[in-house]
Coordinates of C-alpha atoms in Angstrom, one line a residue:
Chain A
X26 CA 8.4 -15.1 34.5
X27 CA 11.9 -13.6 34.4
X28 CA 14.5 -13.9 31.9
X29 CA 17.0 -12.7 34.8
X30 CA 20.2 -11.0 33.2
X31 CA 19.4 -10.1 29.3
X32 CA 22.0 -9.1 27.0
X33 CA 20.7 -6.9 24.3
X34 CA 23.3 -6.7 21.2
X35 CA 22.0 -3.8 18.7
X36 CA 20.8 -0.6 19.9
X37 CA 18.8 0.5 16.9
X38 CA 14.9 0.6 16.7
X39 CA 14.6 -3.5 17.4
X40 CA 17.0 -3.8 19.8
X41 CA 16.2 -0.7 21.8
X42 CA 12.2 -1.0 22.0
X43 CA 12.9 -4.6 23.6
X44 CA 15.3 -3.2 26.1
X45 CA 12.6 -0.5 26.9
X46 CA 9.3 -3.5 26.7
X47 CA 11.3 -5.7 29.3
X48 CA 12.3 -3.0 31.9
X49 CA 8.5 -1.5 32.0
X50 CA 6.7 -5.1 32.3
X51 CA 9.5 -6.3 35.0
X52 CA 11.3 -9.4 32.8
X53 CA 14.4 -8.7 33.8
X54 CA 16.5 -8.0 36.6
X55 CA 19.6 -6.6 34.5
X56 CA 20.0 -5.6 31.0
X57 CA 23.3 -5.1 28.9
X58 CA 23.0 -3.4 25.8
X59 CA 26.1 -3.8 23.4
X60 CA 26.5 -1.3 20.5
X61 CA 28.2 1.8 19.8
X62 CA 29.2 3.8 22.9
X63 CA 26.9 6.7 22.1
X64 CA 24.3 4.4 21.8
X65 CA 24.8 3.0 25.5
X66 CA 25.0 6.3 26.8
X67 CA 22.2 7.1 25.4
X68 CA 20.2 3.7 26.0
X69 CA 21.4 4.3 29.7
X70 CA 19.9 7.6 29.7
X71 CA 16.3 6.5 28.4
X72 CA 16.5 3.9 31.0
X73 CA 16.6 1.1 28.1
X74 CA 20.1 -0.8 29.7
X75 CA 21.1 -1.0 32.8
X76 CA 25.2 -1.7 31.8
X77 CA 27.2 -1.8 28.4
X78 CA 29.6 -3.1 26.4
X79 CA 31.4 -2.0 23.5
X80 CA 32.3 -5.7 22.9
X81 CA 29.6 -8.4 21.9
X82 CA 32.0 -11.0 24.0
X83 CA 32.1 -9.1 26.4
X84 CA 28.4 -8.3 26.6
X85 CA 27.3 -11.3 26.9
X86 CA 29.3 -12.7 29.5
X87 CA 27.3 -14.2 33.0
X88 CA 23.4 -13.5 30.7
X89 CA 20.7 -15.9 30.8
X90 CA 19.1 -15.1 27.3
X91 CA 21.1 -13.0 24.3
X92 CA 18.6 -11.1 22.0
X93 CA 20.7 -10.1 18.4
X94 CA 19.4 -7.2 17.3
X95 CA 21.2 -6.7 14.0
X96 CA 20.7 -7.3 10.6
X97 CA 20.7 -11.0 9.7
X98 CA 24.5 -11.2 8.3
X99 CA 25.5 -9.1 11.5
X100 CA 23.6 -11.6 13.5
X101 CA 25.3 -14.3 11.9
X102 CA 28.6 -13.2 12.7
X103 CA 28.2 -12.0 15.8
X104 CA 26.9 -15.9 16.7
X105 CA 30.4 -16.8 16.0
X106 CA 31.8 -14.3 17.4
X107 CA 30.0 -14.6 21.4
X108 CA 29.3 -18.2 20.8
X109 CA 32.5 -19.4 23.3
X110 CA 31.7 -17.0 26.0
X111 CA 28.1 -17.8 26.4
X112 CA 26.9 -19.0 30.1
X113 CA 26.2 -22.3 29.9
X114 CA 22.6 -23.0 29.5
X115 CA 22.0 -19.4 28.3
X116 CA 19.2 -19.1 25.4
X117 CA 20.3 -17.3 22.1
X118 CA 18.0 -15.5 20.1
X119 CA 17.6 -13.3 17.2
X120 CA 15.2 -11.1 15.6
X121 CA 16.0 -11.4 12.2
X122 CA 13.8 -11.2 9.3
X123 CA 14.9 -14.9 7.4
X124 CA 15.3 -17.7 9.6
X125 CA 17.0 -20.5 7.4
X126 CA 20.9 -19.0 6.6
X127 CA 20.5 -18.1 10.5
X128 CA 19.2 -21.8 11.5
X129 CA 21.9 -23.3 9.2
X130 CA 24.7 -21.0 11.2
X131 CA 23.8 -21.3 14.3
X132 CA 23.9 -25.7 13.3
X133 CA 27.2 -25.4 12.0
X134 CA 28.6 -23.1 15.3
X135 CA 27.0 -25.1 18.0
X136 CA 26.4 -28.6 16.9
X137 CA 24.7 -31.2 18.1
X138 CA 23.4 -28.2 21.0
X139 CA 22.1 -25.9 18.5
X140 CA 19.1 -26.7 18.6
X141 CA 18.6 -26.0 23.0
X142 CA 20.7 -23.0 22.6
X143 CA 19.5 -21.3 19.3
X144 CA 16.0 -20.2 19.0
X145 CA 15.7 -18.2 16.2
X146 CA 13.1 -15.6 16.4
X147 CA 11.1 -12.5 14.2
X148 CA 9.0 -9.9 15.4
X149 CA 7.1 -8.7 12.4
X150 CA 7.2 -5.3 13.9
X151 CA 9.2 -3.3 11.6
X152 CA 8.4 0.2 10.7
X153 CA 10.0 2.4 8.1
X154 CA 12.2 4.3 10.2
X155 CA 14.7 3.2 12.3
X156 CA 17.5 3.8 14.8
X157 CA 17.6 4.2 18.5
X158 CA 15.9 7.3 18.4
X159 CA 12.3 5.6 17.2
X160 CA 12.3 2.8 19.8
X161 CA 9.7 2.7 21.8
X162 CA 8.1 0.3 24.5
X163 CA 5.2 -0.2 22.4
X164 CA 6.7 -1.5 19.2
X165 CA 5.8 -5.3 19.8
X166 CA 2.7 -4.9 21.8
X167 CA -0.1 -6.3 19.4
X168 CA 2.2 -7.9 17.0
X169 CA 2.9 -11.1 15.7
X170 CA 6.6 -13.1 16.7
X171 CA 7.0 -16.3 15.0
X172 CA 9.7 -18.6 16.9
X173 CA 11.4 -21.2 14.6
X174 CA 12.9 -23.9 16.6
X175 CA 15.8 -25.8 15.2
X176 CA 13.5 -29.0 15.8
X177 CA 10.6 -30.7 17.8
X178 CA 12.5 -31.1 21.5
X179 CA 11.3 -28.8 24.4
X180 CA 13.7 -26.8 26.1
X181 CA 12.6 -25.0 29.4
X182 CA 14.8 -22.2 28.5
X183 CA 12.5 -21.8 25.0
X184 CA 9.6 -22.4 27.1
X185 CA 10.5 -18.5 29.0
X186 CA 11.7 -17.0 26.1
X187 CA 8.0 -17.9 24.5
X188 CA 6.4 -16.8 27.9
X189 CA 8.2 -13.9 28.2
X190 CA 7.0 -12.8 24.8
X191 CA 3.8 -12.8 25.0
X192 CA 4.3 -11.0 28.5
X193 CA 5.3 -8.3 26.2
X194 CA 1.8 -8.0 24.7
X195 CA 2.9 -10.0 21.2
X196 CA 1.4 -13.1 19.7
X197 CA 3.8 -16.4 19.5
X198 CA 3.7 -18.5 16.2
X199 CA 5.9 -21.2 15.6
X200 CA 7.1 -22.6 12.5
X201 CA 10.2 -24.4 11.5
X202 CA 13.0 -22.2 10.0
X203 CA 12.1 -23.1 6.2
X204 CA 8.9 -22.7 6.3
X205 CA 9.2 -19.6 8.1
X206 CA 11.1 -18.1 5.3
X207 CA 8.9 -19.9 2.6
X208 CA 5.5 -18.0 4.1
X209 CA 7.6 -14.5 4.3
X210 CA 8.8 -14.3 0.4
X211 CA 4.6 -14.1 0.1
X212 CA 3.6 -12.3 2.6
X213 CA 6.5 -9.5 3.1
X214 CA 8.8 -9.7 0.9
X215 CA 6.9 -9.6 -2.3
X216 CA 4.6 -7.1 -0.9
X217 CA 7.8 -4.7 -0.2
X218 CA 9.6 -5.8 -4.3
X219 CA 6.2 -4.7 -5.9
X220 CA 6.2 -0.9 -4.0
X221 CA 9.8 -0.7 -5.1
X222 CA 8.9 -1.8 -8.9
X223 CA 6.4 0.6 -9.0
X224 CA 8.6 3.3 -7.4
X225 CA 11.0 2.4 -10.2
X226 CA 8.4 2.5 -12.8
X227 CA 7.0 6.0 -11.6
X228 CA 10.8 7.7 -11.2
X229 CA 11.6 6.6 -15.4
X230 CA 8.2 7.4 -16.8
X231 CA 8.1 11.0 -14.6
X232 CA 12.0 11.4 -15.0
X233 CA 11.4 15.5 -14.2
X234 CA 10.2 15.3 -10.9
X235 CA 8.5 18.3 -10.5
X236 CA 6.4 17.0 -13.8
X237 CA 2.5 18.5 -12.9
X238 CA 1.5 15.1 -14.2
X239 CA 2.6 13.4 -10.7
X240 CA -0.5 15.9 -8.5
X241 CA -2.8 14.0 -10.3
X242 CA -3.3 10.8 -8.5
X243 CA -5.2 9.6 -5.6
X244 CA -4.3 8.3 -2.4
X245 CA -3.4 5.1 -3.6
X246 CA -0.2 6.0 -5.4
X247 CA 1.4 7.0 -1.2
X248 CA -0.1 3.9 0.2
X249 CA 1.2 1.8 -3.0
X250 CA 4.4 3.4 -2.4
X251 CA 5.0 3.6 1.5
X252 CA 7.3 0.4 1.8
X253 CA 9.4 1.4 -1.0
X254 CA 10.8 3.9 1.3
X255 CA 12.7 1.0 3.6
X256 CA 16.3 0.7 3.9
X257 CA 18.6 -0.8 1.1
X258 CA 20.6 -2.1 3.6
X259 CA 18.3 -4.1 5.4
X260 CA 16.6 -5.3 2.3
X261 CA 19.6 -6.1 0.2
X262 CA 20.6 -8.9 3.5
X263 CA 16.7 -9.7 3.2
X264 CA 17.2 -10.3 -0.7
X265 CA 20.4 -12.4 -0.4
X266 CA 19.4 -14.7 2.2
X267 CA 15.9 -15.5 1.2
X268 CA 16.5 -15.0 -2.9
X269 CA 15.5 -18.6 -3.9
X270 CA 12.4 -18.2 -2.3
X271 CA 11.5 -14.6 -3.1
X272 CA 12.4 -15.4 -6.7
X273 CA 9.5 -17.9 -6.9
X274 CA 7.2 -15.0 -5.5
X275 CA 8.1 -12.5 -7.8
X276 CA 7.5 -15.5 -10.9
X277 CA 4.1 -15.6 -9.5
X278 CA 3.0 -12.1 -9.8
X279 CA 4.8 -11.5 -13.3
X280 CA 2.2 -14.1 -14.0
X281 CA -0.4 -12.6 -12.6
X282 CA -0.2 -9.4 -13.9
X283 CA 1.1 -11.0 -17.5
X284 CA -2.9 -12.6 -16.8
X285 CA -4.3 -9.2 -15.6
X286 CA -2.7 -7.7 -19.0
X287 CA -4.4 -10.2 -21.1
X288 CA -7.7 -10.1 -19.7
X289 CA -7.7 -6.0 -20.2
X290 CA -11.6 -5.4 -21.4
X291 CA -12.8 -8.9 -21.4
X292 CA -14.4 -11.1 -18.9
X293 CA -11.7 -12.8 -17.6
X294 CA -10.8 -9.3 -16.1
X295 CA -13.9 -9.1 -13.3
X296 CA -13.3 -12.0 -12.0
X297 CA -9.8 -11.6 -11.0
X298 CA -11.0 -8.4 -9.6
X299 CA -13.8 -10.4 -7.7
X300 CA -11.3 -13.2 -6.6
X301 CA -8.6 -10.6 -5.3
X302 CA -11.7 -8.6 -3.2
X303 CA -12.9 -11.7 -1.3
X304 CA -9.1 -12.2 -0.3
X305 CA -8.3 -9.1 0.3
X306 CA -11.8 -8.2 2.6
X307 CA -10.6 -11.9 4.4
X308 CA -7.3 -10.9 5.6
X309 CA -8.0 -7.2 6.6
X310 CA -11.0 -8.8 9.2
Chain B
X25 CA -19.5 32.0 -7.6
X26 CA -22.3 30.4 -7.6
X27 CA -23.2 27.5 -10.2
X28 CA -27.0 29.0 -10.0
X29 CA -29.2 25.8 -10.8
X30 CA -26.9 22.5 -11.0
X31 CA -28.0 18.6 -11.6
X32 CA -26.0 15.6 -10.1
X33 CA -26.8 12.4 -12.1
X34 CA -25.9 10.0 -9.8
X35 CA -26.4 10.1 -6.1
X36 CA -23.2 7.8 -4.7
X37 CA -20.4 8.6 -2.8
X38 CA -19.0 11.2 -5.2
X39 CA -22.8 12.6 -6.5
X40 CA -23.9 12.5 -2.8
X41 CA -20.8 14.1 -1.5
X42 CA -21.2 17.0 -4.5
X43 CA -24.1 18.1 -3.4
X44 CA -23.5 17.7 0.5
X45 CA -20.1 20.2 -0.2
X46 CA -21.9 22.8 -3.0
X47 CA -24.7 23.0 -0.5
X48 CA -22.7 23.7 2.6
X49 CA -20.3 26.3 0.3
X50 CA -23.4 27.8 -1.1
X51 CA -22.2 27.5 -4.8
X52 CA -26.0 26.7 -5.9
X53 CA -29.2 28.1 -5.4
X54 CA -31.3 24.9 -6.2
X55 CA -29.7 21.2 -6.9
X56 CA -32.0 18.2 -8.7
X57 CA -30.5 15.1 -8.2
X58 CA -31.1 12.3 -10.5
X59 CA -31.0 8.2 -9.4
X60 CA -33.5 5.6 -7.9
X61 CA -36.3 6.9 -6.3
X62 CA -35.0 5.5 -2.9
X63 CA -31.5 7.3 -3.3
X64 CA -33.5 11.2 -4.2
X65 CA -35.9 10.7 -1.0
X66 CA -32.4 9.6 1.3
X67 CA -30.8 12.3 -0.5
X68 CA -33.5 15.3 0.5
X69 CA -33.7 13.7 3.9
X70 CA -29.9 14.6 4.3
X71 CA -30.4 17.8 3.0
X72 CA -28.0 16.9 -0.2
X73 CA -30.6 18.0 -3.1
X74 CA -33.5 20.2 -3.6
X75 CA -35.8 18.1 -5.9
X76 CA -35.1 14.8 -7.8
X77 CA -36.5 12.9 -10.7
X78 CA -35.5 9.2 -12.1
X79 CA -35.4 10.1 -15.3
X80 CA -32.0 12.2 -16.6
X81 CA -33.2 14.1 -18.8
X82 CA -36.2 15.2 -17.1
X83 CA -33.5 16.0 -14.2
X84 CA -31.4 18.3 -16.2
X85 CA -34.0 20.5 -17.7
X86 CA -33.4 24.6 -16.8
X87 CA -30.0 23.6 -14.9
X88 CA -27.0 25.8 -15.7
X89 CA -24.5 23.3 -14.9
X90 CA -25.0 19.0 -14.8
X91 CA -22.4 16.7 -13.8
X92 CA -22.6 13.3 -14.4
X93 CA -21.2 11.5 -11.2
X94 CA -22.0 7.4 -12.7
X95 CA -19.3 5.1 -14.0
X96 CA -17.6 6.0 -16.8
X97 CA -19.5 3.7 -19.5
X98 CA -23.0 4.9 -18.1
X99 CA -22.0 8.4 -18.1
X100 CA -21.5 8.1 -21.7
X101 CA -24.7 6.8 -22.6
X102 CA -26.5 8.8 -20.3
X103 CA -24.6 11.8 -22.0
X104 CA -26.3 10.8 -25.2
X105 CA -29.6 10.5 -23.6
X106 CA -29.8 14.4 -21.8
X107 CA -28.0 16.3 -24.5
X108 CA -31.3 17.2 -25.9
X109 CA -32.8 18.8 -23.2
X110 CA -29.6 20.7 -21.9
X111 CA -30.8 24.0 -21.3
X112 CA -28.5 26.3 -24.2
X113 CA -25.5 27.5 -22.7
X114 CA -25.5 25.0 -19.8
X115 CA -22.3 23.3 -18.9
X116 CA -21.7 19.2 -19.1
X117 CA -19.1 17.6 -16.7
X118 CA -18.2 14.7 -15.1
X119 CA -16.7 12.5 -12.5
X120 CA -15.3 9.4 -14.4
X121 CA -11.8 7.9 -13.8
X122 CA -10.6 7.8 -17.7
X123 CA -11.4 10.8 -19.9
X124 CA -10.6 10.2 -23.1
X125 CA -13.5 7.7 -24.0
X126 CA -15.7 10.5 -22.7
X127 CA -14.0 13.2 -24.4
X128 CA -14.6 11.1 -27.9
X129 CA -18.1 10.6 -26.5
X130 CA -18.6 14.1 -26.4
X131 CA -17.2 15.4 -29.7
X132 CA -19.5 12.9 -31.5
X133 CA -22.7 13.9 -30.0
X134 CA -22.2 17.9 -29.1
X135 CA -19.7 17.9 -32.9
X136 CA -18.6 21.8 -33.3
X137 CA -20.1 22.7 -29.7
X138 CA -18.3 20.1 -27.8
X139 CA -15.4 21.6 -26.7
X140 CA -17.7 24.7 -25.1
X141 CA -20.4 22.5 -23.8
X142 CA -18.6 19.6 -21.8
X143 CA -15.5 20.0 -19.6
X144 CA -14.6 16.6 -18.9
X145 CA -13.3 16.5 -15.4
X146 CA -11.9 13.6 -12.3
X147 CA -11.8 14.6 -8.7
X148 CA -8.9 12.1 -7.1
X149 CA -10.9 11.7 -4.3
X150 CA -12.5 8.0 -4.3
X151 CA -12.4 5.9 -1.4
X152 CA -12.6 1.8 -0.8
X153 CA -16.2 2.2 0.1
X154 CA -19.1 3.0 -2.6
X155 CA -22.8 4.4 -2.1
X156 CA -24.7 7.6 -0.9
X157 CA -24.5 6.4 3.0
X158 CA -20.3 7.0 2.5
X159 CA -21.4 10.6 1.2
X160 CA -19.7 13.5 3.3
X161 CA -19.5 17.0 2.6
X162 CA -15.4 16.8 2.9
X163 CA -14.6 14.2 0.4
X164 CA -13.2 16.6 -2.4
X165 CA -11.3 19.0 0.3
X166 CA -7.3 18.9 -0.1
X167 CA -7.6 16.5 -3.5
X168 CA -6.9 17.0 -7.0
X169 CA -9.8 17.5 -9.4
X170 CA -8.1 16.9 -13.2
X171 CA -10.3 19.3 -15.8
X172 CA -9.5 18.0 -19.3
X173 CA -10.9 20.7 -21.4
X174 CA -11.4 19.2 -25.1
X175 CA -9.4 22.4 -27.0
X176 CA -7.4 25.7 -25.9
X177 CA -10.9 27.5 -26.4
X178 CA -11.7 29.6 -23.5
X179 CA -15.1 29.9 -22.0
X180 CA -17.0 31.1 -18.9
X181 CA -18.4 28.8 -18.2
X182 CA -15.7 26.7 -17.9
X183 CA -14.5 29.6 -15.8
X184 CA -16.9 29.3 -13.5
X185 CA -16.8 25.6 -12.6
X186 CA -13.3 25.8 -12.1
X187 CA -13.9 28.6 -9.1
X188 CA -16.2 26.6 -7.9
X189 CA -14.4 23.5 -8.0
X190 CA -11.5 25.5 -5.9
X191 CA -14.1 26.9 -3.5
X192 CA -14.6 23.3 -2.6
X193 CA -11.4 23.2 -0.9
X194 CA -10.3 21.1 -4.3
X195 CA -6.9 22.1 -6.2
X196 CA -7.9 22.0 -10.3
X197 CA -4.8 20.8 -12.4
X198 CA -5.7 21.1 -16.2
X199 CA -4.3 19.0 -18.6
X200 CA -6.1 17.0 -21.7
X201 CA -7.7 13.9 -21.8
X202 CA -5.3 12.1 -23.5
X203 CA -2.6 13.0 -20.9
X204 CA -4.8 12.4 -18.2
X205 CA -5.4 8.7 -19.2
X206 CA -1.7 8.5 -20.3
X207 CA -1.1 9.8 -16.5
X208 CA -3.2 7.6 -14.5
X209 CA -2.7 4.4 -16.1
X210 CA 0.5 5.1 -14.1
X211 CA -0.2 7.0 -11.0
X212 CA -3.2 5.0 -10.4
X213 CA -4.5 2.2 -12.5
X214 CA -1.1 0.7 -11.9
X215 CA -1.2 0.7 -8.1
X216 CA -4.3 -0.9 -8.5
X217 CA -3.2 -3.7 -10.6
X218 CA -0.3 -4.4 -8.0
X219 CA -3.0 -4.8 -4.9
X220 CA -4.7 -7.0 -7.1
X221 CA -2.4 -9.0 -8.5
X222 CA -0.6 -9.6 -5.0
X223 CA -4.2 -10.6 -3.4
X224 CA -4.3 -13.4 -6.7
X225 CA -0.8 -14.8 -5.7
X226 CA -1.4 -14.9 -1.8
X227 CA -5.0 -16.8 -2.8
X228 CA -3.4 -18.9 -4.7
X229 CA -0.3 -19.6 -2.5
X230 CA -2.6 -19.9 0.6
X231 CA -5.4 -22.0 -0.3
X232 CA -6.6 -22.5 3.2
X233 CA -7.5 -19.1 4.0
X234 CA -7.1 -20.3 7.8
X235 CA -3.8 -21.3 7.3
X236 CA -2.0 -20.1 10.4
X237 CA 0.9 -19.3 7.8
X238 CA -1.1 -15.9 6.6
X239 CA -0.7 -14.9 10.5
X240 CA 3.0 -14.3 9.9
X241 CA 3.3 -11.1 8.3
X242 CA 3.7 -7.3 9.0
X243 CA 1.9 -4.2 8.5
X244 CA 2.6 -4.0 5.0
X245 CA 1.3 -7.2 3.7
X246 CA -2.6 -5.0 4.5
X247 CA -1.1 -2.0 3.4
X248 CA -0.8 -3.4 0.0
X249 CA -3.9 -5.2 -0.4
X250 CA -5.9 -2.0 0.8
X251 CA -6.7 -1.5 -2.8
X252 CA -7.4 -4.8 -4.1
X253 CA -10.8 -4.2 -2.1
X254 CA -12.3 -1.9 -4.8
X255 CA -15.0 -2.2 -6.8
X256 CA -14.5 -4.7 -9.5
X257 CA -17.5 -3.4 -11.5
X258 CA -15.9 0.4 -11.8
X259 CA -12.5 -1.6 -12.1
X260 CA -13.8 -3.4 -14.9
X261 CA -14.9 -0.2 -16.9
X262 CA -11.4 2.1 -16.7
X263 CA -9.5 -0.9 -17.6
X264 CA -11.9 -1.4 -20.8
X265 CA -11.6 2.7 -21.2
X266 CA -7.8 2.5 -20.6
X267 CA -6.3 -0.3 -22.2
X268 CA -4.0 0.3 -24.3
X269 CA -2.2 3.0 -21.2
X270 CA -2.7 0.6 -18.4
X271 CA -1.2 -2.4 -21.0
X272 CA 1.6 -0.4 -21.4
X273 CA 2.0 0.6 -17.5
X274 CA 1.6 -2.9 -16.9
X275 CA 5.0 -4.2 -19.5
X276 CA 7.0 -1.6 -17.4
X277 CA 6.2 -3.1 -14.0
X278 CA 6.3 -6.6 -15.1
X279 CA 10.2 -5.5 -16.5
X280 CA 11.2 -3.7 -13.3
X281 CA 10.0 -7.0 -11.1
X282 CA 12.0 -8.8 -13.5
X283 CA 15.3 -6.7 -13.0
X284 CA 14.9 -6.5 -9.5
X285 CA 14.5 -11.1 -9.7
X286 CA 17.6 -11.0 -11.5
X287 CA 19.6 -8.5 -9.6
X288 CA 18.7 -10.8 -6.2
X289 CA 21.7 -10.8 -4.4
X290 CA 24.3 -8.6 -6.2
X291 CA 25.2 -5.4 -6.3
X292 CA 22.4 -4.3 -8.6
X293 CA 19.8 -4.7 -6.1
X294 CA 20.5 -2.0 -4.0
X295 CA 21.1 0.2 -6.6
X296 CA 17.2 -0.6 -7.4
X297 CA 16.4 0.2 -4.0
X298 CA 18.0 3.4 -3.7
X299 CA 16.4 5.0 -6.5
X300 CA 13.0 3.4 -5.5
X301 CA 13.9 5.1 -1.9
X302 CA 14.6 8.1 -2.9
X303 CA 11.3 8.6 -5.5
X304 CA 9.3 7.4 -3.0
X305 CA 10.5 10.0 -0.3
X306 CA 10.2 12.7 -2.9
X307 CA 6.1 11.9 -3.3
X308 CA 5.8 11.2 0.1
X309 CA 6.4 15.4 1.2

């Protein structure tokens, strides 16, 4: 499979690590990065882009598939912004980390096509540090990238995007936009709200940092607070565009540790603890 | 330094792993271990302890120093049951996770000569995993062992262990019990509560633990339920030990998630997420 001429628009840690993945497995016979013009130079230099462009419009002029690599409200934008000088039959995608605002734009920009020429997509291959800098060819190899079509027709274009993907060494799952976004206030967003809380707790209860008291905890305390050191940024377009659903999350565990209070010293109390092992042992195998 | 004649009652992974690192520093010159017969016979095979008897207070007889390496509710009792046939000037410690149930423990049954003849003490330095075939000399190297002497009285005993302690590669951070508890309700009974609570609301939001839905998540999603795989049992007896602290811990973590719920998608938000940022960056080096 090839996806023939790729335009790549957003040369940070996403953006930059896919340019790299698709030269080294061969997926693409010309890649145009769009972003900053020290970022193309430097992209050119690492061998990540073959050609730049300052200009999104401009980038993604003649390309068979479009990868967004910006934050979700960038993305969203951008749509708009390269939507009239796409090549007809070209495949947009994203790699955004809510699906449904994106779905609903990319309806309302292209119409009755959006659903051939929009497939929204997410790597969940994040890491804590970003920028160009930290890309690497490796970042999606063993990871999990959920495609959210717009509906249930099949597009051939899709069809290589999907291909291509798992070329690069990640694992395809596909779920509808909604749903997508639904599963994610569970099982990242309300994983990465509880290590901020607790970093929030920690900073007003320790208000001197260099307070001896913080030495004396285990290992636990770093892993429990490892996401809280993500960017606002990113999380603050995160927040916005999923906040319905990550609202309903973060009722669930007020209630569960509200239960986890109650129970301090009685019975109640182990088998929460029990419940939350099993759980926890079945998604870590 | 050398703690001359020493007794570990207790032979899991913290008793094991005592006597693996005391033997291989040299800080004793004969070590009894105390526990099932099966675990003193494993124990001599690995060269962790000298001699061995089932019954505690048998095991502690002629020892210089005895620390009690069991849950915190059986150290207690077993406290009770050897403090008769502690040799006289022989030094009590311990392992537990809360220290100011123990600390009361010891004041009642030692009265006037408590504070010279138990140094409560809690080496950071547990793991996931439990039991004397987890046991390695190197557990307690680089961690924090808290010593939460019951008054300002100084002794040399206490002296002593301390050395010793720090010739284990451990650093020793004194404070008393009633700060230690107040500490680690925070810094880690509260990280705990978090990987637990978060397993409860992803059981209960994916009932079908097959649900291909659980496949769409990120690294952090197993970061955060790393804890929740503890030992409910020793769970069970801190919380009991702890609380009114962890109660309190618990109201200050359940506010912040409900701040952050609130402030989803306005300007507050990030303002959460900066401060979380930059605490969490400041523990992290």
């Amino acid at each position: 499979v090839s996806l023939k001429r790729v335009s790549i628009i957003g040369l940070g840690l996403m953006g930059g690590s896919l340019a790299l993945a698709l030269k080294r497995a061969g997926l693409a016979t010309h890649i145009v990065g769009c972003g900053r013009q020290v970022l193309i130079d430097r992209a050119r230099e690492m061998g990540a882009v073959d050609s730049g462009s300052a200009s999104a419009a401009e980038a993604v002029v003649g390309s068979d598939f479009v990868f967004l690599c910006t934050p979700v409200e960038t993305s969203m934008r951008l749509m708009r912004e390269i939507a009239p000088h796409l090549k007809s039959g070209a495949l947009l995608t994203d790699v955004g980390s809510t699906k449904q605002s994106f779905a609903d734009a990319a309806r309302e920009i292209f119409g009755a096509q959006a659903a051939a020429r929009v497939l929204p997509g997410h790597p969940l291959a994040g890491r804590e540090v970003s920028g160009l800098e930290h890309a690497t060819a490796d970042l999606y190899s063993g990871s999990v990238w959920a495609l959210t079509p717009l509906d249930e027709s099949s597009h051939e274009s899709h069809q290589q995007l999907h291909v291509a993907i798992e070329a690069l060494g990640a694992r395809v799952v596909v779920t509808s936009p909604e749903e997508h976004d639904r599963i994610l206030a569970y099982t990242s967003h309300l994983p990465q709200m509880l290590s901020t809380a607790l970093a929030l707790v920690l900073e007003r209860r320790f208000t001197e940092k260099q307070d001896p008291a913080l030495q004396i905890h285990a290992g636990g305390l770093r892993t429990m607070l490892r996401l809280a050191a993500s960017d606002p940024a990113m999380w603050e377009q995160i927040a916005a565009s999923n906040a319905a659903n990550i609202a309903e999350a973060l009722e669930c565990i007020e209630h569960e540790l509200r239960s986890l209070r109650e129970s301090l010293g009685d019975a109640e109390f182990r088998k929460h603890f029990e419940a939350a092992r099993e759980f926890a042992k079945f998604v870590k195998s």
